mmCIF file of C-alpha atoms (C1' of nucleotides) in Angstrom:
data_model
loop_
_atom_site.group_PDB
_atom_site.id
_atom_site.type_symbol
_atom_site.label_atom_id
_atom_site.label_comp_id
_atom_site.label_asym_id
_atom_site.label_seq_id
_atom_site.Cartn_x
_atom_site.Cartn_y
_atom_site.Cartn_z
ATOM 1 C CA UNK A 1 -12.874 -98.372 -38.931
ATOM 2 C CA UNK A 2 -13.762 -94.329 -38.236
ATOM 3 C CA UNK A 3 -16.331 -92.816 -39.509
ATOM 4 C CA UNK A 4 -15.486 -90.915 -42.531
ATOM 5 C CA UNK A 5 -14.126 -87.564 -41.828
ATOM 6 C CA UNK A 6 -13.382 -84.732 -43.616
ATOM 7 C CA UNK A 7 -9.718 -83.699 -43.976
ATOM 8 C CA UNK A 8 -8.948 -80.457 -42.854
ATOM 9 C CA UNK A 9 -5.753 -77.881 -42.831
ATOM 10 C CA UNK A 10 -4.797 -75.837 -40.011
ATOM 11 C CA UNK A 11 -3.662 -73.285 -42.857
ATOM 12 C CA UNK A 12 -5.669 -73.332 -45.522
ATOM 13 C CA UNK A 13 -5.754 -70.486 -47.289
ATOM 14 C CA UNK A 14 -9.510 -70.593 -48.007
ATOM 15 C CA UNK A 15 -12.133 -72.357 -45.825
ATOM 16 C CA UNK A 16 -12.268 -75.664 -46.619
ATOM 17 C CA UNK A 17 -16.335 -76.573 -46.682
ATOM 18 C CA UNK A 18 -16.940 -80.682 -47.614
ATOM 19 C CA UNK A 19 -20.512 -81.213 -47.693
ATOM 20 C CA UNK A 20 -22.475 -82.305 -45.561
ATOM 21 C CA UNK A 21 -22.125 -85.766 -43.650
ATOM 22 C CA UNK A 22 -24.668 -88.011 -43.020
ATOM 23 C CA UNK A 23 -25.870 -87.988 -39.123
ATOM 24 C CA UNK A 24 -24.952 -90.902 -37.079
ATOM 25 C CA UNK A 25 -27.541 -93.365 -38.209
ATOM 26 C CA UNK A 26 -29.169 -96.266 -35.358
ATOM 27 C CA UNK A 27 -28.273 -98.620 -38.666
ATOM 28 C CA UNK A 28 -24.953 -98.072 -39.315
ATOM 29 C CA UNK A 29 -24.638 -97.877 -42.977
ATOM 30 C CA UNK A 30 -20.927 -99.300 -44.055
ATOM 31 C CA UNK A 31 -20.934 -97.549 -47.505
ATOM 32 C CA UNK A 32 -21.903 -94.459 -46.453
ATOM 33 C CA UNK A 33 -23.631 -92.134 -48.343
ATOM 34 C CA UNK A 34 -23.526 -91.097 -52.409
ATOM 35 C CA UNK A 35 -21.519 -87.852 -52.967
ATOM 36 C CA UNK A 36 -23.955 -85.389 -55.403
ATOM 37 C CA UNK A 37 -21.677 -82.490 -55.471
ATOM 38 C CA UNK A 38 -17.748 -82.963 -55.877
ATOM 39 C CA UNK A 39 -16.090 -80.386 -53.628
ATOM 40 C CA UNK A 40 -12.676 -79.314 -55.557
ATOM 41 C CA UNK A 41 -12.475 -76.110 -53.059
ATOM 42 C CA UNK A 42 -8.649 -77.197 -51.904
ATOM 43 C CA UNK A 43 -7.515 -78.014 -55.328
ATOM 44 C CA UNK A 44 -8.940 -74.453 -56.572
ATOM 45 C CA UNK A 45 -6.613 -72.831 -54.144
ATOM 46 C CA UNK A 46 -3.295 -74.219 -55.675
ATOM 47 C CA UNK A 47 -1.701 -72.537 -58.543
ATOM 48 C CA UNK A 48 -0.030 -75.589 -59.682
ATOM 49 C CA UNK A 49 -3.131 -77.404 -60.348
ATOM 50 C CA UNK A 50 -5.284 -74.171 -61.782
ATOM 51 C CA UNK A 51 -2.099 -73.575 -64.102
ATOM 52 C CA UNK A 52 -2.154 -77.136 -65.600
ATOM 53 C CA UNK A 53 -5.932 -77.428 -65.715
ATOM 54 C CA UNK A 54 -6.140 -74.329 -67.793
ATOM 55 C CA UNK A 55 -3.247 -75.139 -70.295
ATOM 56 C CA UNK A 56 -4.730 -78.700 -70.990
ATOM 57 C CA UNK A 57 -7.842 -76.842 -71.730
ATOM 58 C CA UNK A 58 -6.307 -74.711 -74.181
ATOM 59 C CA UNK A 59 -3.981 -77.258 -75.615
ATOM 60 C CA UNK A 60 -7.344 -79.297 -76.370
ATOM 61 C CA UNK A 61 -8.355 -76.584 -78.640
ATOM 62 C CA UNK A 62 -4.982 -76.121 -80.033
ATOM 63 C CA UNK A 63 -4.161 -79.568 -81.180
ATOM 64 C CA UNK A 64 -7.424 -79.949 -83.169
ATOM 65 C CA UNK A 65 -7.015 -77.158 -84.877
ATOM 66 C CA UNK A 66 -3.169 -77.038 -85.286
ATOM 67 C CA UNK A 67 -3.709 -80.696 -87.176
ATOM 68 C CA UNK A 68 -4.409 -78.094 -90.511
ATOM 69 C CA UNK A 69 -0.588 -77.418 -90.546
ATOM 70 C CA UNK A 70 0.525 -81.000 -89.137
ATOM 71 C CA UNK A 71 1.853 -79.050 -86.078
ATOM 72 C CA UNK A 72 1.491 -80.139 -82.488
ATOM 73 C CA UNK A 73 2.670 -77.626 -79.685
ATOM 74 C CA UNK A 74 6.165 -78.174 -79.290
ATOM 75 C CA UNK A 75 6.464 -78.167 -83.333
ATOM 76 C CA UNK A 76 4.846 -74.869 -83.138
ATOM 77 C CA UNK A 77 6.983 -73.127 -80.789
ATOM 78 C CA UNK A 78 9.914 -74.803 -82.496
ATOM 79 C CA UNK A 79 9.043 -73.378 -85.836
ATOM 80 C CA UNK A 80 7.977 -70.019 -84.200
ATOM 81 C CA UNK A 81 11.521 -69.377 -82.379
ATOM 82 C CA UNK A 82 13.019 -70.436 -85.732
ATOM 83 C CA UNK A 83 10.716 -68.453 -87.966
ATOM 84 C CA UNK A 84 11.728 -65.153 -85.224
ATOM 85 C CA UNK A 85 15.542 -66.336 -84.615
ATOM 86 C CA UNK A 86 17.067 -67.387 -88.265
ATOM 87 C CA UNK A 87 20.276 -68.721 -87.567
ATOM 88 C CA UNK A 88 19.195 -70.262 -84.232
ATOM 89 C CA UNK A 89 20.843 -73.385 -83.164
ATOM 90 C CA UNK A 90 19.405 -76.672 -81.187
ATOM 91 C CA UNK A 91 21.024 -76.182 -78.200
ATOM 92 C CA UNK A 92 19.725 -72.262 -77.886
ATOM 93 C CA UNK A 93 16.007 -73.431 -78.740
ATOM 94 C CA UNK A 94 16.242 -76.762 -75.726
ATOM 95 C CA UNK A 95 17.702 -73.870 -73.542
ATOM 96 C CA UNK A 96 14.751 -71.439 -74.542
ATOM 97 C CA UNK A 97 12.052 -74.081 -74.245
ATOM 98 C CA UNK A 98 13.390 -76.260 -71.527
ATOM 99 C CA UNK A 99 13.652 -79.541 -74.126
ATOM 100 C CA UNK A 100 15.772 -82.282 -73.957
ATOM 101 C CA UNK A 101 18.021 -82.269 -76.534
ATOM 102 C CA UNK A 102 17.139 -86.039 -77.579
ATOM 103 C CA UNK A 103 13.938 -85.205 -77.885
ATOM 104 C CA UNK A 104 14.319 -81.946 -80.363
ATOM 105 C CA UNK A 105 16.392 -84.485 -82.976
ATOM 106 C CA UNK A 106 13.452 -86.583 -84.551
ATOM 107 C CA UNK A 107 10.962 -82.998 -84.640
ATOM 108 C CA UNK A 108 13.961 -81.076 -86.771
ATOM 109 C CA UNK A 109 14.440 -84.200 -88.859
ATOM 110 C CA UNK A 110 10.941 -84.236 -89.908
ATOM 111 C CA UNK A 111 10.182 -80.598 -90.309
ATOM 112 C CA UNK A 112 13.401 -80.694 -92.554
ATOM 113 C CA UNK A 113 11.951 -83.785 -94.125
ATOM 114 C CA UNK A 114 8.915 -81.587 -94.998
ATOM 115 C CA UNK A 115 10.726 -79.262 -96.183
ATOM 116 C CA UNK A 116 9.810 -76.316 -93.571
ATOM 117 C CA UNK A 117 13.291 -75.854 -92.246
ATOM 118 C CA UNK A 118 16.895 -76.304 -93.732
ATOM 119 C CA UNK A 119 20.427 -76.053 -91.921
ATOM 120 C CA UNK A 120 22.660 -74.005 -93.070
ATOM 121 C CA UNK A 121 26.527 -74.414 -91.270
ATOM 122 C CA UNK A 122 27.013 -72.253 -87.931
ATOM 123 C CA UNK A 123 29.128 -68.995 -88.585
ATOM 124 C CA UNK A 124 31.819 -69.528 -86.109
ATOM 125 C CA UNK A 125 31.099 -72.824 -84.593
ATOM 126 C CA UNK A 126 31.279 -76.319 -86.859
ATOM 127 C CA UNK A 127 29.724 -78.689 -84.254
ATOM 128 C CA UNK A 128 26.546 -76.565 -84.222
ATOM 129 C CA UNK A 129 24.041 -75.443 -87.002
ATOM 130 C CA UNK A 130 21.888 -72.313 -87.892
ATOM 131 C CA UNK A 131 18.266 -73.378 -88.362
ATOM 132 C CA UNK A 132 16.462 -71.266 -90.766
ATOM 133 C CA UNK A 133 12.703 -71.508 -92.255
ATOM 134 C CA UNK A 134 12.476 -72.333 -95.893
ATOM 135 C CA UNK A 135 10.155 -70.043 -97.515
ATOM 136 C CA UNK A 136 7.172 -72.405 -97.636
ATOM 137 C CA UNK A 137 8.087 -72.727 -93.669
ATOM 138 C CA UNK A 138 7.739 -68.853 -93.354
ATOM 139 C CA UNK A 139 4.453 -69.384 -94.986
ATOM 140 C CA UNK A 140 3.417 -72.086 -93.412
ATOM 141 C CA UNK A 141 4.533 -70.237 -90.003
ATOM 142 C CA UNK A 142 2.389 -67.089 -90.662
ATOM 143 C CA UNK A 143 -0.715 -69.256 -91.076
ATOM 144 C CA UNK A 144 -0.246 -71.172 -88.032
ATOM 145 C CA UNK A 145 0.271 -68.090 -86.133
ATOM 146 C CA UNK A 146 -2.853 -66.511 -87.154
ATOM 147 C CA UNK A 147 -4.462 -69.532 -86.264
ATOM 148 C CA UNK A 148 -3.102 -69.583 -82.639
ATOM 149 C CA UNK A 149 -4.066 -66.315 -82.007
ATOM 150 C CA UNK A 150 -7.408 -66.581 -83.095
ATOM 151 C CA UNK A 151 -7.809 -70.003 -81.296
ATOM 152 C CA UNK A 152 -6.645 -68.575 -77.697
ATOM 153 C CA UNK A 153 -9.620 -66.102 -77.984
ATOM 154 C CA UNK A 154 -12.055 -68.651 -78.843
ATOM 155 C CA UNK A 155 -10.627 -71.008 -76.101
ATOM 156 C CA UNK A 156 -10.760 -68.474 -73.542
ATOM 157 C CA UNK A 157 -14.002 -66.599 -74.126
ATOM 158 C CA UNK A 158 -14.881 -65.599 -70.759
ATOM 159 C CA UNK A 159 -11.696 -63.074 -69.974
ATOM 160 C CA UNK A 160 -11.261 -59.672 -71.074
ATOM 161 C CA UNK A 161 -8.728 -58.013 -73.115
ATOM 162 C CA UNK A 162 -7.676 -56.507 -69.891
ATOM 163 C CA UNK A 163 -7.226 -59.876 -68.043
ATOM 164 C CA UNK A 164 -5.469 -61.332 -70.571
ATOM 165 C CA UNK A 165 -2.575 -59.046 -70.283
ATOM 166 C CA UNK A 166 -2.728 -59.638 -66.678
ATOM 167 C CA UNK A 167 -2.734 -63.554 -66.650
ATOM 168 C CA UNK A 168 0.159 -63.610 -69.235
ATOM 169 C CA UNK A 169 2.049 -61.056 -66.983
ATOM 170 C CA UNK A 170 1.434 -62.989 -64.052
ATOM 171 C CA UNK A 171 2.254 -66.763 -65.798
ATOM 172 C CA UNK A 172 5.431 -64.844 -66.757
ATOM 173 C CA UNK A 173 6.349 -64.080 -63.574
ATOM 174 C CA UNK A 174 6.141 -67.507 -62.615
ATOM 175 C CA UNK A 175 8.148 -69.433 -65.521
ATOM 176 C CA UNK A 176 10.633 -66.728 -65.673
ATOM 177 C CA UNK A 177 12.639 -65.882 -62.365
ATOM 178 C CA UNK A 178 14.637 -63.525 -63.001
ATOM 179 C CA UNK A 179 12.526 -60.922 -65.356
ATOM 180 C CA UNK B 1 16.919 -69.326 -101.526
ATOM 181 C CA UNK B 2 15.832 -65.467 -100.283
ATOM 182 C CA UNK B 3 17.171 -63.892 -97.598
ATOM 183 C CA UNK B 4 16.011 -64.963 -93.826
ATOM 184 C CA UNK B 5 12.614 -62.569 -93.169
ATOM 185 C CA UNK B 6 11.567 -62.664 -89.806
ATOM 186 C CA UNK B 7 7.636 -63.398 -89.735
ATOM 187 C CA UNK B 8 5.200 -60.961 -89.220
ATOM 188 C CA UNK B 9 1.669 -60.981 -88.456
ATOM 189 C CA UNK B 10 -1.044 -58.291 -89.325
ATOM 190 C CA UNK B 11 -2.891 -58.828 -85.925
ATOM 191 C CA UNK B 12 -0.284 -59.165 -83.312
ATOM 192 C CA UNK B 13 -1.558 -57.958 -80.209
ATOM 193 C CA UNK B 14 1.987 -56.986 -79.351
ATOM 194 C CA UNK B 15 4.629 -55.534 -81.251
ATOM 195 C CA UNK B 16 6.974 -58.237 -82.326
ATOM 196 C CA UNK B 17 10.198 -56.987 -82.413
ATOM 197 C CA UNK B 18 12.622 -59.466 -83.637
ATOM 198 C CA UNK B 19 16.022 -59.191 -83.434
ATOM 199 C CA UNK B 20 18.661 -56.452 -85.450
ATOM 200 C CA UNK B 21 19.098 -58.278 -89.043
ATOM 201 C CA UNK B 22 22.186 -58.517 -90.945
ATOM 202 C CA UNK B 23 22.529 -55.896 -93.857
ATOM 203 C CA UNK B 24 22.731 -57.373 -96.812
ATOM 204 C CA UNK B 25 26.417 -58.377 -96.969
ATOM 205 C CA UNK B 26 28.783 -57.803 -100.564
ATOM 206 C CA UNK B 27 29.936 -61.382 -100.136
ATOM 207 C CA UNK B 28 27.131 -63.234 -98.739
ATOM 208 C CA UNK B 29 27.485 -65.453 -96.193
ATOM 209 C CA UNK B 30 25.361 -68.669 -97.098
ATOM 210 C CA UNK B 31 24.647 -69.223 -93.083
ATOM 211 C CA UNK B 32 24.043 -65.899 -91.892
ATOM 212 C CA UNK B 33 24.858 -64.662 -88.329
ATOM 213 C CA UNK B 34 24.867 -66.556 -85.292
ATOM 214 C CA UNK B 35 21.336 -65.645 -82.721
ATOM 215 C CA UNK B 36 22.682 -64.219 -79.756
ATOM 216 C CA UNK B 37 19.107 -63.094 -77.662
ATOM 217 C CA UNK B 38 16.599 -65.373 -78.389
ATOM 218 C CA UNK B 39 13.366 -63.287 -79.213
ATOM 219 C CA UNK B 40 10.380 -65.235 -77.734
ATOM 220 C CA UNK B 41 8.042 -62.183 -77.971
ATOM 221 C CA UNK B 42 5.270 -63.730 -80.204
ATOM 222 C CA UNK B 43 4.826 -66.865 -77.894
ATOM 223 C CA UNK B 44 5.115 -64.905 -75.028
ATOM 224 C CA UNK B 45 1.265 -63.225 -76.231
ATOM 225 C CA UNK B 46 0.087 -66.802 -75.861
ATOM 226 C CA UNK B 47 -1.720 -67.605 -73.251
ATOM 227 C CA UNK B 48 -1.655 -71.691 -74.150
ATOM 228 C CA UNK B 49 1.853 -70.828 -73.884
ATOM 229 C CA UNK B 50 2.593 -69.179 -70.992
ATOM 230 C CA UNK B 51 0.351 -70.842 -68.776
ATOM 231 C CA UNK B 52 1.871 -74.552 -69.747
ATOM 232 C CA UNK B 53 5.471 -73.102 -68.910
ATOM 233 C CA UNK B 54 3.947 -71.922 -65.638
ATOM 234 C CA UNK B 55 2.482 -75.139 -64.789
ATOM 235 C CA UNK B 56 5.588 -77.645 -65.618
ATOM 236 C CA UNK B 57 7.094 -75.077 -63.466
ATOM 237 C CA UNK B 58 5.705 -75.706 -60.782
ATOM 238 C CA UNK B 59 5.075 -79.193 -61.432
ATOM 239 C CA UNK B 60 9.006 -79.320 -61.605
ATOM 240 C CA UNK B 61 8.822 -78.417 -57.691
ATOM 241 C CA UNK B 62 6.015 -80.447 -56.760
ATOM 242 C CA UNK B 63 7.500 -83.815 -58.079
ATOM 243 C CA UNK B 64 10.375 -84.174 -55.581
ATOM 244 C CA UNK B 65 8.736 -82.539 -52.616
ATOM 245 C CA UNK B 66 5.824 -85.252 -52.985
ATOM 246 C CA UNK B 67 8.035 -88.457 -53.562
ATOM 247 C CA UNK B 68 8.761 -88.137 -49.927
ATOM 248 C CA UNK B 69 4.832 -89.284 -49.763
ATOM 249 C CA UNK B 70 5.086 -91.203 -53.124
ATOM 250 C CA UNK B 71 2.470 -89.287 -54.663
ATOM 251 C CA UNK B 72 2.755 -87.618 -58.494
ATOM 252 C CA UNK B 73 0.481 -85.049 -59.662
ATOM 253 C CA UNK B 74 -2.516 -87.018 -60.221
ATOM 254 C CA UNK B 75 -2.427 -89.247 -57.383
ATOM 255 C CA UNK B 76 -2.513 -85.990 -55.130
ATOM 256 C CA UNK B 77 -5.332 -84.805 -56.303
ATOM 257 C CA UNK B 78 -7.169 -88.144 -56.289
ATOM 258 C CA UNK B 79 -6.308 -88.226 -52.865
ATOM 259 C CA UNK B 80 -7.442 -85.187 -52.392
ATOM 260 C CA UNK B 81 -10.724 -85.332 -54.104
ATOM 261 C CA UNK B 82 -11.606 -88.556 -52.083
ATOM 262 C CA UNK B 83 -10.787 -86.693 -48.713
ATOM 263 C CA UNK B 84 -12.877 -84.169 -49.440
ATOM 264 C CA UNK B 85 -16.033 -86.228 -50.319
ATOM 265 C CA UNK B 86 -15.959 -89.513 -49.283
ATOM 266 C CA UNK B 87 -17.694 -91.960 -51.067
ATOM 267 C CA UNK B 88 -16.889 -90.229 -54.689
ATOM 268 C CA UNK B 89 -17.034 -93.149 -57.143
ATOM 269 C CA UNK B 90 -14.362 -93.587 -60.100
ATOM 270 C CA UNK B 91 -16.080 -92.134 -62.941
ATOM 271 C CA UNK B 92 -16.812 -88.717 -60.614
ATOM 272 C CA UNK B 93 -12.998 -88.146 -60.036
ATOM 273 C CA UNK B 94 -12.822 -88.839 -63.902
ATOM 274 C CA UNK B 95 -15.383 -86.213 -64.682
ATOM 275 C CA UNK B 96 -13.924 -83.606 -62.391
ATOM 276 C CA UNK B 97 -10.505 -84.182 -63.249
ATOM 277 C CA UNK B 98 -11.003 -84.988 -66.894
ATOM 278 C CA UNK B 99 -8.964 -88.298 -66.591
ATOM 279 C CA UNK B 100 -9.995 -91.303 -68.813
ATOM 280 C CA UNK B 101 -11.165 -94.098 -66.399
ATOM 281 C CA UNK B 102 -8.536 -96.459 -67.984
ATOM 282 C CA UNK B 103 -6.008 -94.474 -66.483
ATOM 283 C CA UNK B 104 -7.415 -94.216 -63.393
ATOM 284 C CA UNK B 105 -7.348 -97.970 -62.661
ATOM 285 C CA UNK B 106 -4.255 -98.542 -61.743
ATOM 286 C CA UNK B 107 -3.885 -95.457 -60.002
ATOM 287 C CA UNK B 108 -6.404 -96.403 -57.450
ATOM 288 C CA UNK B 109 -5.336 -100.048 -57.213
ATOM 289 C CA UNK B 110 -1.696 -98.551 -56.459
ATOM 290 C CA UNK B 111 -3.484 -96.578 -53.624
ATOM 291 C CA UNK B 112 -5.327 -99.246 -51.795
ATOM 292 C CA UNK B 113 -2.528 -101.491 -52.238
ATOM 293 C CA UNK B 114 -0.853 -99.647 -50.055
ATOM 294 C CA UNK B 115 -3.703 -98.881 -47.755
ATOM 295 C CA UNK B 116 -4.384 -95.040 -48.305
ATOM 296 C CA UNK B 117 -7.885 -95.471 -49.431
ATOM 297 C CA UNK B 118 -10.521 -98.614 -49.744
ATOM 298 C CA UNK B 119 -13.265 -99.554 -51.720
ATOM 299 C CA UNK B 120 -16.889 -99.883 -50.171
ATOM 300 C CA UNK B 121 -20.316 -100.416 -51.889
ATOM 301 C CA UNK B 122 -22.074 -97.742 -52.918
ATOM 302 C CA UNK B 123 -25.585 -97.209 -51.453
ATOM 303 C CA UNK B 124 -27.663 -96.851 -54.723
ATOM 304 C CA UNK B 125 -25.437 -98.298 -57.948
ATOM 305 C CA UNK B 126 -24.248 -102.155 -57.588
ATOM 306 C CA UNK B 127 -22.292 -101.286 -60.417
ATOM 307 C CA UNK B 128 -20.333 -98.099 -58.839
ATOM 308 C CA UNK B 129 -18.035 -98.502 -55.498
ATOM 309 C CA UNK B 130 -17.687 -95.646 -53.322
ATOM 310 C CA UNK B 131 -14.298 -94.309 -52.240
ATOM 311 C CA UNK B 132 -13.097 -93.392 -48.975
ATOM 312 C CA UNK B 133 -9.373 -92.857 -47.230
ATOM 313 C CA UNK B 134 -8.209 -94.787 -44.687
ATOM 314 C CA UNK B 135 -6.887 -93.212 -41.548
ATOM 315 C CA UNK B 136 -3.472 -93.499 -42.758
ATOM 316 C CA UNK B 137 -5.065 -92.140 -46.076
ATOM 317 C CA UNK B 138 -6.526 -88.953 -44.342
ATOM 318 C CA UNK B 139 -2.548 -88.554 -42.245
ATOM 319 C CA UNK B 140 -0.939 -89.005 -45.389
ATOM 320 C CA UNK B 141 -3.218 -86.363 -47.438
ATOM 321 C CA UNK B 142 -3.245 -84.069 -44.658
ATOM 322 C CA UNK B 143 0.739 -83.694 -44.498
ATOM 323 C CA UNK B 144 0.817 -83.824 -48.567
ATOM 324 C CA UNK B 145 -1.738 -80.860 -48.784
ATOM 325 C CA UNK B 146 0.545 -78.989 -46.544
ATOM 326 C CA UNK B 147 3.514 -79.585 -48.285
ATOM 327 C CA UNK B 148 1.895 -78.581 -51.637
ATOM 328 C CA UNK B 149 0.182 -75.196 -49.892
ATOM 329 C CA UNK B 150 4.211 -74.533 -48.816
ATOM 330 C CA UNK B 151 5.904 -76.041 -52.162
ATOM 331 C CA UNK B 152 3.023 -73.245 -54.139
ATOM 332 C CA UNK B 153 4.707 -70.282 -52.721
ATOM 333 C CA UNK B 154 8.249 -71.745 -52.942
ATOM 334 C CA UNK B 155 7.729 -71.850 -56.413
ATOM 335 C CA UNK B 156 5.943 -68.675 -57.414
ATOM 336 C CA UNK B 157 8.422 -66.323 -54.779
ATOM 337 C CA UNK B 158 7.464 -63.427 -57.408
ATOM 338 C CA UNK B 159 3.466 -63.441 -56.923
ATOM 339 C CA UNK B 160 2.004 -61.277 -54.225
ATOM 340 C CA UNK B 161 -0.876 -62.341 -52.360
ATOM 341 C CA UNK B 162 -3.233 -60.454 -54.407
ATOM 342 C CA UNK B 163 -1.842 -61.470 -57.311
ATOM 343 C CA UNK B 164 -2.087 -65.085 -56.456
ATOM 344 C CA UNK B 165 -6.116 -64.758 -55.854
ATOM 345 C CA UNK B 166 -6.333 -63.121 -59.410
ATOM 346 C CA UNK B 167 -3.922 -65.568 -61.133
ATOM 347 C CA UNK B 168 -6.370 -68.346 -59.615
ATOM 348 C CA UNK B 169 -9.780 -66.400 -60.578
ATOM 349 C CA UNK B 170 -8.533 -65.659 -64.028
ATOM 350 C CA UNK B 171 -7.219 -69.508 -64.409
ATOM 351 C CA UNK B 172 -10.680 -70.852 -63.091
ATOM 352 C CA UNK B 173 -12.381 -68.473 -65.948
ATOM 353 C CA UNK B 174 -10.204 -70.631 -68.515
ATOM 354 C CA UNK B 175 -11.306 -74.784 -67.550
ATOM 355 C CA UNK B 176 -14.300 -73.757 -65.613
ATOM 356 C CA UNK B 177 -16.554 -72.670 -68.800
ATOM 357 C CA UNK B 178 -20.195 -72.404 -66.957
ATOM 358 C CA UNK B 179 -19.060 -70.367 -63.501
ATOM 359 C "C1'" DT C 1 37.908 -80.754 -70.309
ATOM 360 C "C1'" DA C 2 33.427 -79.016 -71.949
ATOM 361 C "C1'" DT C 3 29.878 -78.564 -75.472
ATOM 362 C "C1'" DT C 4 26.852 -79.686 -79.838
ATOM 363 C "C1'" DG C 5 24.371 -82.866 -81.901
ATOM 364 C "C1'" DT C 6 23.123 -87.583 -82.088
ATOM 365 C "C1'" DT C 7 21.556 -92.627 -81.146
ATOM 366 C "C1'" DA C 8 19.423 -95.864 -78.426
ATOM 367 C "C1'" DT C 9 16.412 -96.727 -74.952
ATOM 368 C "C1'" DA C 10 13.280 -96.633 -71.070
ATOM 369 C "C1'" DC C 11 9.759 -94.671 -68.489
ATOM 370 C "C1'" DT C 12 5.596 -91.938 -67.823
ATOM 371 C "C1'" DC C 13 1.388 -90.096 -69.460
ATOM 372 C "C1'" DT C 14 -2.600 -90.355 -72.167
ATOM 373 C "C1'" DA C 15 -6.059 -92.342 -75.450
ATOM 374 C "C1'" DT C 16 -9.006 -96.058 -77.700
ATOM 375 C "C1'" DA C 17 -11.413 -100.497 -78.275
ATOM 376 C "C1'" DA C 18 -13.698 -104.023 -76.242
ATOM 377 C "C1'" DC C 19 -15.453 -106.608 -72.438
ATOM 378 C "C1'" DT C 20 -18.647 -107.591 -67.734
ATOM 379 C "C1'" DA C 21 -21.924 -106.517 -64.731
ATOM 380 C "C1'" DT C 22 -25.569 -103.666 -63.629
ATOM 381 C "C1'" DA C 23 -29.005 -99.725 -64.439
ATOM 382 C "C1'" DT D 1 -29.884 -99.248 -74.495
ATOM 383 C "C1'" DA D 2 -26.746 -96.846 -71.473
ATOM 384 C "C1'" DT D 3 -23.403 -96.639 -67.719
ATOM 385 C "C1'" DA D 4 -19.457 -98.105 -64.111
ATOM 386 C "C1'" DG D 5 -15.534 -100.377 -63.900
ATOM 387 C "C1'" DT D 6 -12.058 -103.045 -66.096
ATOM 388 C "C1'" DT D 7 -8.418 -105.104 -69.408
ATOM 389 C "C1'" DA D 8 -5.261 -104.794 -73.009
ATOM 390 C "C1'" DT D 9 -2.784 -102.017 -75.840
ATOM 391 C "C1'" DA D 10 -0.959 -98.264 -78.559
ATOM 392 C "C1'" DG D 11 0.774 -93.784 -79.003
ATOM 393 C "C1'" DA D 12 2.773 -89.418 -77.443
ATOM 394 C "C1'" DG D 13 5.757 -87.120 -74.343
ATOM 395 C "C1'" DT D 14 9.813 -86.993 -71.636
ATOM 396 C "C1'" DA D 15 14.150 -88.602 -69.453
ATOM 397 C "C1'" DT D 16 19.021 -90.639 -69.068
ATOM 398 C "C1'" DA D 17 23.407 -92.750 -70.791
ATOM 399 C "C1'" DA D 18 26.782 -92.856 -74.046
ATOM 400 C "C1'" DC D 19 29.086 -91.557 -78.238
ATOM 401 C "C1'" DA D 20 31.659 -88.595 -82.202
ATOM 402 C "C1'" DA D 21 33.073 -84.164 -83.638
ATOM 403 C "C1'" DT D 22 34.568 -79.840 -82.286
ATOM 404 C "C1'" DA D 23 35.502 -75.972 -78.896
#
DNA sequence: TATTGTTATACTCTATAACTATA
DNA sequence: TATAGTTATAGAGTATAACAATA
């Protein structure tokens, strides 16, 4: 077996700096020696993993405080494109939020069930149907979006009003191609 | 039942501008009109939001290009994190990457099953075992972090260079509380 | 023939409680 | 008493196949 060595890229786009390794000891020492500081320097450098970090960070804030209305992420965005969109149908809101259809069936059911949505029959279409906020949904709605905008701030304290605009320009750019 | 009123908030930080509503019609229709641009503008000012979309995005890219290594998500940046400092026990890469160590059981058996990484005593802590790759370990992560340096770009075409180094500073600024 | 909504189902991901060996 | 690693397990999230009604 090699000595341990450090991995490193001929491309990387920022210099990749492990810490330091232990000297070739006279005693070899199998187990080498404790790591004190975690280097994350190449996992810094990749979008993908920045992107996710930072939305499970927020999302830990959100759910917490979201559990007021009873409504976890997806139920939010659901009842926010509804609440924006009366008359939307299934189909439009899986295309919109990139759901499964399966998956949108038991969330409608039981935001009907609690009576914060109704259907109403489609206008020109009879497989589909309009989706449309009851008035205690509306209510409800207006609440929970208060409370997400004041939860982002508190969940992201350290940027500025400035670089908020930019990260949600730049995020955009990302999720939506062909803006 | 009143008459569908899109939601407005007091505070948005952006104008939301829902779609053109039906006039109130002599014979009302009971379903209203069909939606036919769905207006995401209020979830659009959240950064929670935006920066999940972003992230399954690219996630969406980075699970095919890395099942030609067999490695998901968090298995790359396991794999990566042990690389990088060999010798990091279990509960360090749970710590860093905020897994529960329940979850990362299995995950690491899987890994030295198939002879990426191994288990050695650590120096100081009977109870702790330090990490390392194996030489097929260190091949395997070094051709997997080039892929996902490549796959990053492939999927964000519409960032710039510069705006790559913000996106990351501004994402850092979100999980990264004390920097 | 294609699409909307649906059911059933399976797979992945994540979280909690409780245990052992050691600090 | 607290911590590292583990087991078992439950829940949430997500995916596919197949179907009826309608376009």
């Amino acid at each position: 077996m090699t000595e341990p060595r450090p991995v490193r890229l001929p491309d990387s786009p920022l210099p990749i700096t492990p810490q330091a390794q232990p000297e070739a000891d006279p005693a070899p020492v199998a187990a080498g020696l404790a790591v004190e500081r975690v280097d994350t320097s190449f996992l810094e450098t990749l979008i993908g993993y920045n992107a996710r970090r930072a939305a499970l960070t927020i999302i830990a804030t959100f759910i917490p405080r979201m559990a007021q209305f009873g409504l976890r992420p997806v139920e939010f965005s659901v009842l926010t494109l509804i609440g924006h969109n009366p008359g939307i149908t299934a189909r439009q809101l899986c295309a919109t939020l990139d759901l499964q259809p399966p998956n949108l069936v038991g969330m409608i059911k039981g935001l009907e069930k609690r009576s914060l949505l109704e259907k109403r029959d489609h206008p020109s279409d009879r497989r589909a149907q309009g989706l449309h906020l009851t008035p205690a949904g509306e209510s409800q709605l207006e609440q929970a979006q208060a409370t997400a905008l004041a939860l982002e701030v508190d969940a992201t304290p350290r940027l500025t009003p400035l670089e908020r605009v930019t990260l949600l320009r730049l995020l955009r750019k990302i999720y939506q191609p062909d803006h």
